[in-house]
Amino acid sequence: MAQALDKNSVVAVIGSGAMGSGIAQVAAVAGHTVRLYDTRPDAVAQAIAGIGKALARLVEKGRMGAAEADLARERVHPMRALEEAKDAALVVEAVVEDLDVKRDLFAELEDVVGPDCILTTNTSSISVTAIGATLKRPERLAGMHFFNPVPLMALVEVISGVATDKAVADTVHATAAAWGKSPVHAKSTPGFIVNRVARPYYAEALRLLLERAADPATIDAVLRDCGGFRMGPFELMDLIGHDVNYAVTQSVFHAYYGDPRFAPSVVQQELVNAGFLGRKTGRGFYRYGEGVPMPQAQAERAQPCPAQVALGGADPLTAALEARLREAGIAVDSKGAAAIFLTDGRSATQRACDDGRPDTILFDLLLDPANATRIALARADQCSDAAWNAAVGVFQKAGFTVSRLDDVPGMAVMRTVAMLANEALDAVNQGVCSAAAVDIAMQKGVNYPRGPLAWADAVGLRHVFTVLSNLGATYGEDRYRVSPLLRRKLAANPDGARIHAQ
Ligand code: NAI
């Protein structure tokens, strides 16, 4: 195990904007003397004042003692010139996202700091290898990618460029852990872990909207209430800003040479064209402002519950759902002619045709079937109103709000989770990070309720494979190609394949 930097050592933070001030705060709270620098007049003074306020809020909330906060605040010192970084054991760069600016800065720093000083960059999208390429000693540069807001978000992606010394990356990792963060190692590749693996969360939602599965409010509610995500994809994109989110998607898409997995959406492009950038402009997918109500998610009207229902499928989710229905006093006939199934990546209409059963209804993936408040259903075009109303009545009696999605293949949550897991599997397969790292990254960096790979294990890798294969067959697009690692796991252990050991 590598040692963290001594907490009495000096940390220099270059760039005192949103990220730099947060990083300075975290390092100071961890005990380091911090030197803070910026080229913009007043930026450092503003950042130090902001850190003081943030620490005072922590004291007010009882999360930090007043004396501890005072000490942390006193450890942050303004730096008037880069030369003052000469005693630093660690430099964290958080200046503008521009390769030339970062290279020039590190070239200057290299002549100032001592031979053992570790250099790190907080870049979110530039190759760490490229930033290091013009250094005399690129082996001492690593990425130290924090998430916004730094004091609250636990994840730090520790990025190794081609030339980065492993010992340097290990020290940065151990230091981030000593600062109370959850660090993960990753290779310098476009999007690193989070900005790559999270792309399907936006991309599949935009695709669902393009294909008119439902309106944004309904899709958001389904991802929140059925999938357990803290925010739905449309409200999240409105918060991030469509200019920013669209630019990241385009950058990852181009960086992977136009891989259709990462293709941007014309739906989002039009929002950018319109200047509807989200919350910051008062309009994105939703409208914002005093007294403007948020649209409600679609919900089916109350229907009577039939005496009996038949669910199909031997998967764990269907079993859990069956238990909930029985608890609600509904007779579940597991041997009867089932018409209600967990989505397998085919549309209900296709499945009705394949099975010769017109009354086919599909339900979407649920994170927590025992406690979920909403369930999403889709009906085959051939399905009778009587069968549909009966299914709606059953789930309503078991305490669900029922939202109808139009009959899109893979529904919303299943399709999103399968694609998140598929991307995570490719990142692991390509040696970007470990399976454990990707799950930590998505939980700690973007608050996912469960790591995508642990989620794939829970759904069953065979089912995830079936969903992706059926999406691929339906769309005929390379976007839904199955990760080679998923195929390999299933070939090695057809019935019991898992990513994480149990
Ligand atoms: P920001 O615009 O709030 O702050 C950047 C600061 O750097 C400004 O105060 C600017 O005056 C200063 N600066 C510019 N050139 C400089 C130079 N040569 N020397 C010293 N200071 C200089 O930007 P923010 O959001 O803090 O981002 C900083 C870095 O962190 C970027 O590389 C960004 O991609 C990355 N990042 C940003 C995240 C975010 O959510 N904002 C998340 C993770 C990484």
Coordinates of C-alpha atoms and ligand atoms in Angstrom, one line a residue:
M1 CA 0.0 0.0 0.0
A2 CA 1.4 3.4 -1.0
Q3 CA 1.7 6.0 1.7
A4 CA -0.4 9.2 1.6
L5 CA 1.6 12.5 1.5
D6 CA 2.4 13.6 5.0
K7 CA -0.3 15.9 6.2
N8 CA 2.3 18.5 7.3
S9 CA 3.4 18.8 3.7
V10 CA 2.4 21.8 1.5
V11 CA -0.2 21.5 -1.3
A12 CA -0.3 24.2 -4.0
V13 CA -3.6 24.7 -5.8
I14 CA -3.4 26.6 -9.0
G15 CA -6.6 28.2 -10.2
S16 CA -9.1 29.4 -7.6
G17 CA -12.4 29.0 -9.3
A18 CA -15.2 26.7 -8.4
M19 CA -13.0 23.6 -8.3
G20 CA -9.7 25.1 -7.0
S21 CA -11.4 26.7 -4.0
G22 CA -13.1 23.4 -3.1
I23 CA -9.9 21.4 -3.5
A24 CA -8.0 24.0 -1.3
Q25 CA -10.8 23.6 1.4
V26 CA -10.6 19.8 1.4
A27 CA -6.8 19.8 1.6
A28 CA -6.7 22.4 4.4
V29 CA -9.3 20.5 6.4
A30 CA -7.1 17.4 6.0
G31 CA -4.3 19.3 7.7
H32 CA -2.2 20.5 4.8
T33 CA -0.8 24.0 4.4
V34 CA -2.4 25.2 1.2
R35 CA -1.1 27.8 -1.2
L36 CA -3.7 29.1 -3.6
Y37 CA -2.9 30.9 -6.9
D38 CA -4.8 32.5 -9.7
T39 CA -4.0 34.9 -12.5
R40 CA -7.3 36.7 -12.2
P41 CA -7.1 39.7 -9.7
D42 CA -9.1 39.1 -6.6
A43 CA -9.9 35.5 -7.4
V44 CA -7.7 34.1 -4.6
A45 CA -9.2 36.6 -2.0
Q46 CA -12.7 35.6 -3.2
A47 CA -11.9 31.9 -2.9
I48 CA -10.5 32.3 0.6
A49 CA -13.5 34.3 1.7
G50 CA -15.7 31.5 0.1
I51 CA -13.8 28.8 2.0
G52 CA -14.3 30.7 5.2
K53 CA -18.0 30.9 4.6
A54 CA -18.3 27.2 3.7
L55 CA -16.4 26.2 6.9
A56 CA -18.6 28.5 9.0
R57 CA -21.7 26.7 7.5
L58 CA -20.2 23.4 8.5
V59 CA -19.8 24.7 12.0
E60 CA -23.4 26.0 12.1
K61 CA -24.6 22.6 11.0
G62 CA -22.6 20.9 13.7
R63 CA -20.4 19.0 11.2
M64 CA -17.2 20.6 12.3
G65 CA -15.9 22.2 15.5
A66 CA -15.3 26.0 15.5
A67 CA -11.6 25.6 16.5
E68 CA -11.0 23.0 13.7
A69 CA -12.7 25.3 11.1
D70 CA -10.5 28.2 12.3
L71 CA -7.4 26.1 11.9
A72 CA -8.3 24.9 8.5
R73 CA -9.1 28.4 7.3
E74 CA -5.7 29.7 8.6
R75 CA -3.9 27.0 6.7
V76 CA -5.0 28.5 3.3
H77 CA -2.5 31.1 2.1
P78 CA -2.7 33.3 -1.0
M79 CA 0.2 32.9 -3.4
R80 CA 1.3 36.0 -5.3
A81 CA 3.7 34.3 -7.7
L82 CA 4.2 30.7 -8.9
E83 CA 7.7 30.7 -7.3
E84 CA 5.9 30.4 -3.9
A85 CA 5.0 26.8 -4.8
K86 CA 8.6 25.8 -4.4
D87 CA 8.1 24.0 -1.1
A88 CA 5.0 22.1 -2.4
A89 CA 4.9 18.3 -2.1
L90 CA 1.8 18.2 -4.3
V91 CA 0.4 20.6 -6.9
V92 CA -3.2 20.4 -8.0
E93 CA -3.9 22.4 -11.2
A94 CA -7.5 23.6 -11.7
V95 CA -7.2 26.4 -14.3
V96 CA -9.2 26.7 -17.5
E97 CA -9.9 23.6 -19.6
D98 CA -7.3 24.4 -22.3
L99 CA -4.4 22.2 -23.2
D100 CA -1.9 25.0 -24.1
V101 CA -2.7 26.9 -20.9
K102 CA -2.2 23.8 -18.8
R103 CA 1.0 22.8 -20.6
D104 CA 2.5 26.3 -20.2
L105 CA 1.6 26.3 -16.5
F106 CA 3.2 22.9 -15.8
A107 CA 6.4 23.9 -17.8
E108 CA 6.7 26.9 -15.5
L109 CA 6.0 24.9 -12.4
E110 CA 8.5 22.2 -13.3
D111 CA 11.3 24.8 -12.8
V112 CA 9.9 26.0 -9.5
V113 CA 9.1 22.8 -7.5
G114 CA 11.5 20.3 -6.0
P115 CA 12.4 17.0 -7.6
D116 CA 9.9 14.9 -5.5
C117 CA 6.9 17.2 -6.0
I118 CA 3.9 15.4 -7.5
L119 CA 2.0 17.4 -10.2
T120 CA -1.7 16.7 -10.8
T121 CA -4.3 18.1 -13.1
N122 CA -8.1 18.3 -12.4
T123 CA -8.9 18.3 -16.1
S124 CA -12.2 16.7 -16.9
S125 CA -11.7 16.1 -20.6
I126 CA -8.1 16.6 -21.7
S127 CA -5.8 13.7 -22.1
V128 CA -3.4 13.5 -19.1
T129 CA -0.9 12.0 -21.4
A130 CA -1.1 15.1 -23.7
I131 CA -0.7 17.5 -20.8
G132 CA 2.4 15.6 -19.6
A133 CA 3.9 15.2 -23.0
T134 CA 5.8 18.5 -22.9
L135 CA 7.1 18.1 -19.4
K136 CA 10.7 17.2 -18.7
R137 CA 9.5 14.5 -16.3
P138 CA 6.0 13.4 -17.4
E139 CA 6.2 10.4 -15.0
R140 CA 5.4 12.7 -12.1
L141 CA 2.1 14.0 -13.5
A142 CA -1.2 12.3 -12.8
G143 CA -4.9 13.4 -13.1
M144 CA -6.6 14.1 -9.8
H145 CA -10.2 14.6 -11.0
F146 CA -12.5 15.9 -8.4
F147 CA -16.3 16.3 -8.7
N148 CA -18.3 19.4 -8.2
P149 CA -19.0 20.5 -5.4
V150 CA -15.6 19.2 -4.2
P151 CA -16.3 19.2 -0.4
L152 CA -19.5 17.2 -0.9
M153 CA -18.6 14.7 -3.7
A154 CA -16.5 11.8 -2.5
L155 CA -15.2 10.6 -5.8
V156 CA -11.7 11.4 -7.1
E157 CA -10.6 9.7 -10.3
V158 CA -6.8 9.2 -10.2
I159 CA -5.8 9.3 -13.8
S160 CA -2.6 7.7 -15.2
G161 CA -1.3 8.9 -18.5
V162 CA 0.9 6.7 -20.6
A163 CA 4.1 8.0 -18.9
T164 CA 2.7 8.3 -15.3
D165 CA 4.8 6.5 -12.8
K166 CA 2.6 3.9 -10.9
A167 CA 4.1 5.0 -7.6
V168 CA 2.9 8.6 -8.3
A169 CA -0.6 7.4 -9.0
D170 CA -0.6 5.3 -5.9
T171 CA 0.5 8.2 -3.7
V172 CA -2.2 10.4 -5.2
H173 CA -4.7 7.7 -4.6
A174 CA -3.6 7.2 -0.9
T175 CA -3.6 11.0 -0.4
A176 CA -7.2 11.4 -1.7
A177 CA -8.2 8.6 0.6
A178 CA -6.5 10.3 3.6
W179 CA -8.5 13.4 2.6
G180 CA -11.7 11.4 3.2
K181 CA -12.4 10.9 -0.5
S182 CA -13.2 7.7 -2.4
P183 CA -10.5 7.5 -5.0
V184 CA -10.4 5.1 -8.0
H185 CA -7.6 4.5 -10.5
A186 CA -8.3 5.0 -14.2
K187 CA -6.3 5.2 -17.4
S188 CA -6.3 8.4 -19.4
T189 CA -9.0 7.7 -21.9
P190 CA -11.8 10.0 -23.2
G191 CA -14.3 10.7 -20.4
F192 CA -12.2 8.7 -17.9
I193 CA -14.8 6.6 -16.0
V194 CA -17.8 8.7 -15.0
N195 CA -18.1 11.0 -18.1
R196 CA -17.9 7.9 -20.3
V197 CA -20.1 5.4 -18.4
A198 CA -22.7 8.0 -17.7
R199 CA -23.4 8.8 -21.3
P200 CA -26.2 6.3 -21.8
Y201 CA -28.1 7.9 -18.9
Y202 CA -28.7 10.9 -21.1
A203 CA -28.5 9.2 -24.5
E204 CA -31.1 6.5 -23.9
A205 CA -33.5 9.1 -22.3
L206 CA -33.1 11.4 -25.4
R207 CA -33.7 8.4 -27.6
L208 CA -36.8 7.5 -25.6
L209 CA -38.1 11.0 -26.1
L210 CA -37.2 11.0 -29.8
E211 CA -39.3 7.9 -30.2
R212 CA -42.1 9.4 -28.1
A213 CA -42.1 6.8 -25.3
A214 CA -43.5 9.4 -23.0
D215 CA -43.0 13.1 -22.1
P216 CA -40.0 14.2 -20.1
A217 CA -41.9 14.4 -16.8
T218 CA -43.0 10.8 -17.1
I219 CA -39.6 9.4 -18.2
D220 CA -38.0 11.4 -15.3
A221 CA -40.5 10.0 -12.8
V222 CA -39.9 6.4 -14.0
L223 CA -36.1 6.7 -13.7
R224 CA -36.5 8.2 -10.2
D225 CA -39.4 6.2 -8.8
C226 CA -38.7 2.8 -10.5
G227 CA -35.0 3.1 -11.1
G228 CA -34.1 4.9 -7.8
F229 CA -32.0 7.5 -9.5
R230 CA -31.8 10.7 -7.5
M231 CA -32.7 12.9 -10.6
G232 CA -34.4 12.0 -13.8
P233 CA -32.2 12.5 -17.0
F234 CA -34.1 15.5 -18.3
E235 CA -34.2 17.5 -15.0
L236 CA -30.5 16.6 -14.6
M237 CA -29.6 17.8 -18.1
D238 CA -31.6 21.0 -17.4
L239 CA -29.5 21.4 -14.2
I240 CA -26.1 20.7 -15.9
G241 CA -27.0 23.0 -18.8
H242 CA -27.6 21.7 -22.4
D243 CA -24.6 23.6 -23.8
V244 CA -22.3 21.9 -21.3
N245 CA -23.9 18.4 -21.5
Y246 CA -24.1 18.5 -25.3
A247 CA -20.4 19.6 -25.5
V248 CA -19.3 16.8 -23.3
T249 CA -21.3 14.3 -25.4
Q250 CA -19.8 15.6 -28.6
S251 CA -16.3 15.6 -27.2
V252 CA -16.6 11.9 -26.0
F253 CA -18.2 11.0 -29.4
H254 CA -15.4 12.6 -31.4
A255 CA -12.7 11.3 -29.1
Y256 CA -14.0 7.7 -29.8
Y257 CA -13.9 8.4 -33.6
G258 CA -17.6 8.6 -34.0
D259 CA -18.6 5.4 -32.1
P260 CA -22.4 5.3 -32.4
R261 CA -22.6 4.4 -28.7
F262 CA -21.9 8.0 -27.9
A263 CA -23.8 9.7 -30.7
P264 CA -25.3 13.1 -29.7
S265 CA -29.0 13.6 -30.0
V266 CA -30.8 16.0 -32.4
V267 CA -33.3 16.6 -29.6
Q268 CA -30.6 18.2 -27.4
Q269 CA -29.0 19.9 -30.4
E270 CA -32.3 21.7 -31.0
L271 CA -32.5 22.9 -27.4
V272 CA -29.0 24.3 -27.8
N273 CA -30.0 25.9 -31.1
A274 CA -33.0 27.5 -29.4
G275 CA -30.9 28.8 -26.5
F276 CA -33.1 26.8 -24.1
L277 CA -30.1 25.7 -22.0
G278 CA -32.0 24.6 -18.9
R279 CA -32.4 26.2 -15.5
K280 CA -29.9 28.9 -16.1
T281 CA -31.9 30.3 -19.0
G282 CA -35.3 29.6 -17.5
R283 CA -36.2 27.0 -20.0
G284 CA -34.9 23.6 -21.1
F285 CA -37.0 20.5 -21.2
Y286 CA -39.0 22.3 -18.4
R287 CA -39.8 25.9 -17.8
Y288 CA -38.5 27.5 -14.6
G289 CA -39.6 30.6 -12.8
E290 CA -41.7 31.9 -10.0
G291 CA -45.0 30.1 -9.8
V292 CA -44.3 28.0 -12.9
P293 CA -45.6 24.5 -12.1
M294 CA -43.6 21.4 -13.0
P295 CA -45.6 19.1 -15.3
Q296 CA -47.0 16.0 -13.7
A297 CA -45.9 12.5 -14.7
Q298 CA -48.6 10.5 -16.6
A299 CA -50.5 8.0 -14.4
E300 CA -53.2 5.6 -15.4
R301 CA -56.7 6.1 -14.0
A302 CA -57.9 3.8 -11.3
Q303 CA -59.0 0.4 -12.6
P304 CA -60.7 -2.5 -10.7
C305 CA -58.4 -5.3 -9.7
P306 CA -59.3 -8.7 -11.2
A307 CA -59.6 -11.8 -9.0
Q308 CA -56.4 -13.4 -10.4
V309 CA -53.3 -12.5 -12.4
A310 CA -50.6 -14.5 -14.1
L311 CA -47.0 -13.2 -14.2
G312 CA -44.5 -14.8 -16.5
G313 CA -40.8 -15.2 -16.1
A314 CA -38.4 -16.9 -13.7
D315 CA -36.2 -13.9 -13.0
P316 CA -35.6 -12.6 -9.4
L317 CA -37.5 -9.3 -10.1
T318 CA -40.6 -11.1 -11.2
A319 CA -40.4 -13.3 -8.1
A320 CA -40.1 -10.2 -5.9
L321 CA -43.0 -8.5 -7.6
E322 CA -45.1 -11.7 -7.2
A323 CA -44.4 -11.6 -3.5
R324 CA -45.6 -8.0 -3.3
L325 CA -48.8 -8.8 -5.2
R326 CA -49.6 -11.7 -2.9
E327 CA -49.0 -9.6 0.1
A328 CA -51.6 -7.2 -1.3
G329 CA -54.1 -10.1 -1.4
I330 CA -53.9 -10.7 -5.1
A331 CA -54.1 -14.3 -6.3
V332 CA -51.1 -14.9 -8.5
D333 CA -51.5 -17.9 -10.8
S334 CA -47.9 -18.7 -11.8
K335 CA -49.0 -21.7 -14.0
G336 CA -51.8 -19.8 -15.8
A337 CA -51.3 -18.3 -19.3
A338 CA -49.1 -15.4 -18.3
A339 CA -49.4 -12.1 -20.1
I340 CA -47.3 -9.8 -18.0
F341 CA -43.5 -10.0 -18.3
L342 CA -40.4 -8.1 -17.4
T343 CA -39.1 -6.4 -20.6
D344 CA -36.4 -8.4 -22.4
G345 CA -35.5 -5.7 -24.9
R346 CA -38.2 -6.6 -27.4
S347 CA -41.3 -4.4 -27.7
A348 CA -44.5 -5.8 -26.3
T349 CA -45.9 -5.8 -29.8
Q350 CA -42.9 -7.9 -31.1
R351 CA -43.2 -10.3 -28.1
A352 CA -47.0 -10.7 -28.6
C353 CA -46.3 -11.6 -32.3
D354 CA -43.4 -14.0 -31.4
D355 CA -45.4 -15.8 -28.7
G356 CA -48.8 -15.7 -30.5
R357 CA -50.3 -14.0 -27.5
P358 CA -52.0 -10.7 -28.3
D359 CA -52.6 -9.6 -24.7
T360 CA -49.0 -9.0 -23.9
I361 CA -48.0 -6.4 -21.3
L362 CA -44.4 -5.6 -20.2
F363 CA -43.2 -4.0 -17.0
D364 CA -39.9 -2.1 -16.6
L365 CA -37.0 -2.8 -14.3
L366 CA -37.5 -1.8 -10.6
L367 CA -34.6 -1.1 -8.3
D368 CA -36.6 -2.0 -5.2
P369 CA -39.7 -4.0 -6.1
A370 CA -40.9 -4.3 -2.5
N371 CA -41.0 -0.6 -2.0
A372 CA -41.2 1.2 -5.3
T373 CA -44.1 3.7 -5.6
R374 CA -44.4 3.6 -9.4
I375 CA -44.3 0.9 -12.1
A376 CA -44.0 1.5 -15.8
L377 CA -46.0 -0.7 -18.2
A378 CA -46.2 -0.9 -22.0
R379 CA -48.9 -2.8 -24.0
A380 CA -48.7 -4.5 -27.3
D381 CA -50.6 -2.9 -30.1
Q382 CA -52.6 -6.1 -30.3
C383 CA -53.5 -6.1 -26.5
S384 CA -57.2 -5.7 -25.6
D385 CA -58.3 -2.9 -23.3
A386 CA -59.7 -5.5 -20.9
A387 CA -56.3 -7.1 -20.4
W388 CA -54.6 -3.8 -20.1
N389 CA -57.1 -2.4 -17.6
A390 CA -56.8 -5.7 -15.6
A391 CA -53.0 -5.3 -15.4
V392 CA -53.3 -1.7 -14.4
G393 CA -55.8 -2.6 -11.6
V394 CA -53.5 -5.3 -10.3
F395 CA -50.5 -3.1 -9.9
Q396 CA -52.6 -0.2 -8.5
K397 CA -54.0 -2.6 -5.8
A398 CA -50.4 -3.5 -4.9
G399 CA -49.7 0.2 -4.2
F400 CA -48.1 1.3 -7.5
T401 CA -48.8 4.4 -9.5
V402 CA -48.9 3.0 -13.0
S403 CA -47.3 5.0 -15.8
R404 CA -47.8 3.9 -19.4
L405 CA -44.8 4.1 -21.7
D406 CA -45.5 3.7 -25.4
D407 CA -44.3 0.4 -26.7
V408 CA -40.5 1.1 -27.0
P409 CA -38.1 -1.8 -26.9
G410 CA -36.4 -2.3 -23.5
M411 CA -38.6 0.3 -21.8
A412 CA -36.8 3.1 -19.9
V413 CA -35.0 1.8 -16.8
M414 CA -34.0 -1.6 -18.1
R415 CA -32.7 -0.1 -21.3
T416 CA -30.7 2.5 -19.4
V417 CA -29.2 0.1 -16.9
A418 CA -28.3 -2.4 -19.6
M419 CA -26.5 0.3 -21.5
L420 CA -24.8 1.7 -18.4
A421 CA -23.6 -1.8 -17.5
N422 CA -22.5 -2.5 -21.1
E423 CA -20.4 0.7 -21.2
A424 CA -18.9 -0.2 -17.7
L425 CA -18.0 -3.6 -19.0
D426 CA -16.2 -2.2 -22.0
A427 CA -14.3 0.2 -19.7
V428 CA -13.2 -2.8 -17.6
N429 CA -12.5 -4.9 -20.7
Q430 CA -10.3 -2.2 -22.1
G431 CA -8.3 -1.9 -18.9
V432 CA -9.5 1.6 -18.1
C433 CA -10.4 0.6 -14.5
S434 CA -11.5 -2.3 -12.4
A435 CA -15.1 -3.5 -12.0
A436 CA -15.0 -2.3 -8.3
A437 CA -13.7 1.1 -9.4
V438 CA -16.5 1.7 -12.0
D439 CA -19.2 0.9 -9.4
I440 CA -17.6 3.2 -6.8
A441 CA -17.2 5.9 -9.4
M442 CA -20.8 5.9 -10.5
Q443 CA -22.2 5.8 -7.0
K444 CA -19.8 8.4 -5.5
G445 CA -19.4 10.7 -8.6
V446 CA -23.0 10.8 -9.9
N447 CA -25.0 9.4 -7.0
Y448 CA -26.3 6.3 -8.8
P449 CA -28.3 4.2 -6.4
R450 CA -26.3 1.1 -7.3
G451 CA -23.1 0.5 -9.3
P452 CA -24.0 -0.5 -12.9
L453 CA -22.1 -3.8 -12.6
A454 CA -23.6 -4.8 -9.3
W455 CA -27.0 -3.9 -10.9
A456 CA -26.3 -6.1 -13.9
D457 CA -25.4 -9.0 -11.5
A458 CA -28.7 -8.4 -9.7
V459 CA -30.7 -8.4 -12.9
G460 CA -28.8 -11.4 -14.1
L461 CA -26.1 -11.1 -16.8
R462 CA -28.0 -13.5 -19.1
H463 CA -31.0 -11.1 -19.0
V464 CA -28.8 -8.0 -19.6
F465 CA -27.3 -9.9 -22.6
T466 CA -30.8 -10.7 -23.9
V467 CA -31.9 -7.1 -23.5
L468 CA -28.9 -5.7 -25.4
S469 CA -29.2 -8.4 -28.1
N470 CA -32.8 -7.6 -28.7
L471 CA -32.2 -3.9 -28.8
G472 CA -29.4 -4.6 -31.3
A473 CA -31.8 -6.7 -33.4
T474 CA -34.5 -4.1 -33.3
Y475 CA -32.5 -1.1 -34.2
G476 CA -29.8 -2.8 -36.3
E477 CA -27.3 -0.4 -34.8
D478 CA -23.8 -0.9 -33.6
R479 CA -24.8 1.3 -30.6
Y480 CA -26.3 -1.7 -28.9
R481 CA -23.5 -4.2 -29.5
V482 CA -22.8 -6.4 -26.6
S483 CA -19.5 -5.9 -24.7
P484 CA -17.0 -8.8 -25.4
L485 CA -16.6 -9.1 -21.6
L486 CA -20.3 -9.9 -21.1
R487 CA -20.1 -12.6 -23.8
R488 CA -17.0 -14.0 -22.2
K489 CA -18.5 -14.1 -18.7
L490 CA -21.6 -15.9 -20.0
A491 CA -19.5 -18.4 -22.1
A492 CA -17.4 -19.3 -19.1
N493 CA -20.4 -19.7 -16.8
P494 CA -23.7 -19.8 -18.8
D495 CA -26.0 -20.1 -15.7
G496 CA -24.1 -18.4 -12.9
A497 CA -22.0 -15.7 -14.5
R498 CA -21.4 -12.6 -12.3
I499 CA -19.1 -9.7 -12.5
H500 CA -18.6 -9.3 -8.7
A501 CA -18.0 -12.3 -6.5
Q502 CA -21.0 -12.9 -4.3
Ligands
NAI1 P1 -13.4 28.2 -13.1 O1 -13.5 29.1 -14.4 O2 -14.4 28.4 -12.0 O3 -11.9 28.5 -12.5 C1 -10.7 28.5 -13.2 C2 -9.8 29.5 -12.6 O4 -8.5 29.4 -13.2 C3 -10.2 31.0 -12.8 O5 -10.3 31.6 -11.6 C4 -9.1 31.5 -13.7 O6 -8.8 32.9 -13.5 C5 -7.9 30.7 -13.4 N1 -6.9 30.6 -14.4 C6 -7.0 30.6 -15.7 N2 -5.8 30.5 -16.3 C7 -4.9 30.4 -15.2 C8 -3.5 30.3 -15.1 N3 -2.7 30.2 -16.2 N4 -2.9 30.3 -13.9 C9 -3.6 30.4 -12.8 N5 -5.0 30.5 -12.8 C10 -5.6 30.5 -14.0 O7 -13.3 26.7 -13.6 P2 -13.6 25.4 -12.8 O8 -15.0 25.0 -13.0 O9 -13.1 25.5 -11.4 O10 -12.7 24.4 -13.6 C11 -11.3 24.3 -13.4 C12 -10.8 23.0 -14.0 O11 -11.4 21.9 -13.3 C13 -11.0 22.8 -15.5 O12 -9.9 22.0 -16.0 C14 -12.3 21.9 -15.5 O13 -12.4 21.2 -16.7 C15 -12.1 21.0 -14.3 N6 -13.3 20.5 -13.7 C16 -14.4 21.2 -13.6 C17 -15.6 20.7 -13.0 C18 -16.8 21.5 -12.8 O14 -17.9 20.9 -12.5 N7 -16.7 22.8 -12.9 C19 -15.6 19.3 -12.5 C20 -14.3 18.6 -12.7 C21 -13.2 19.2 -13.3

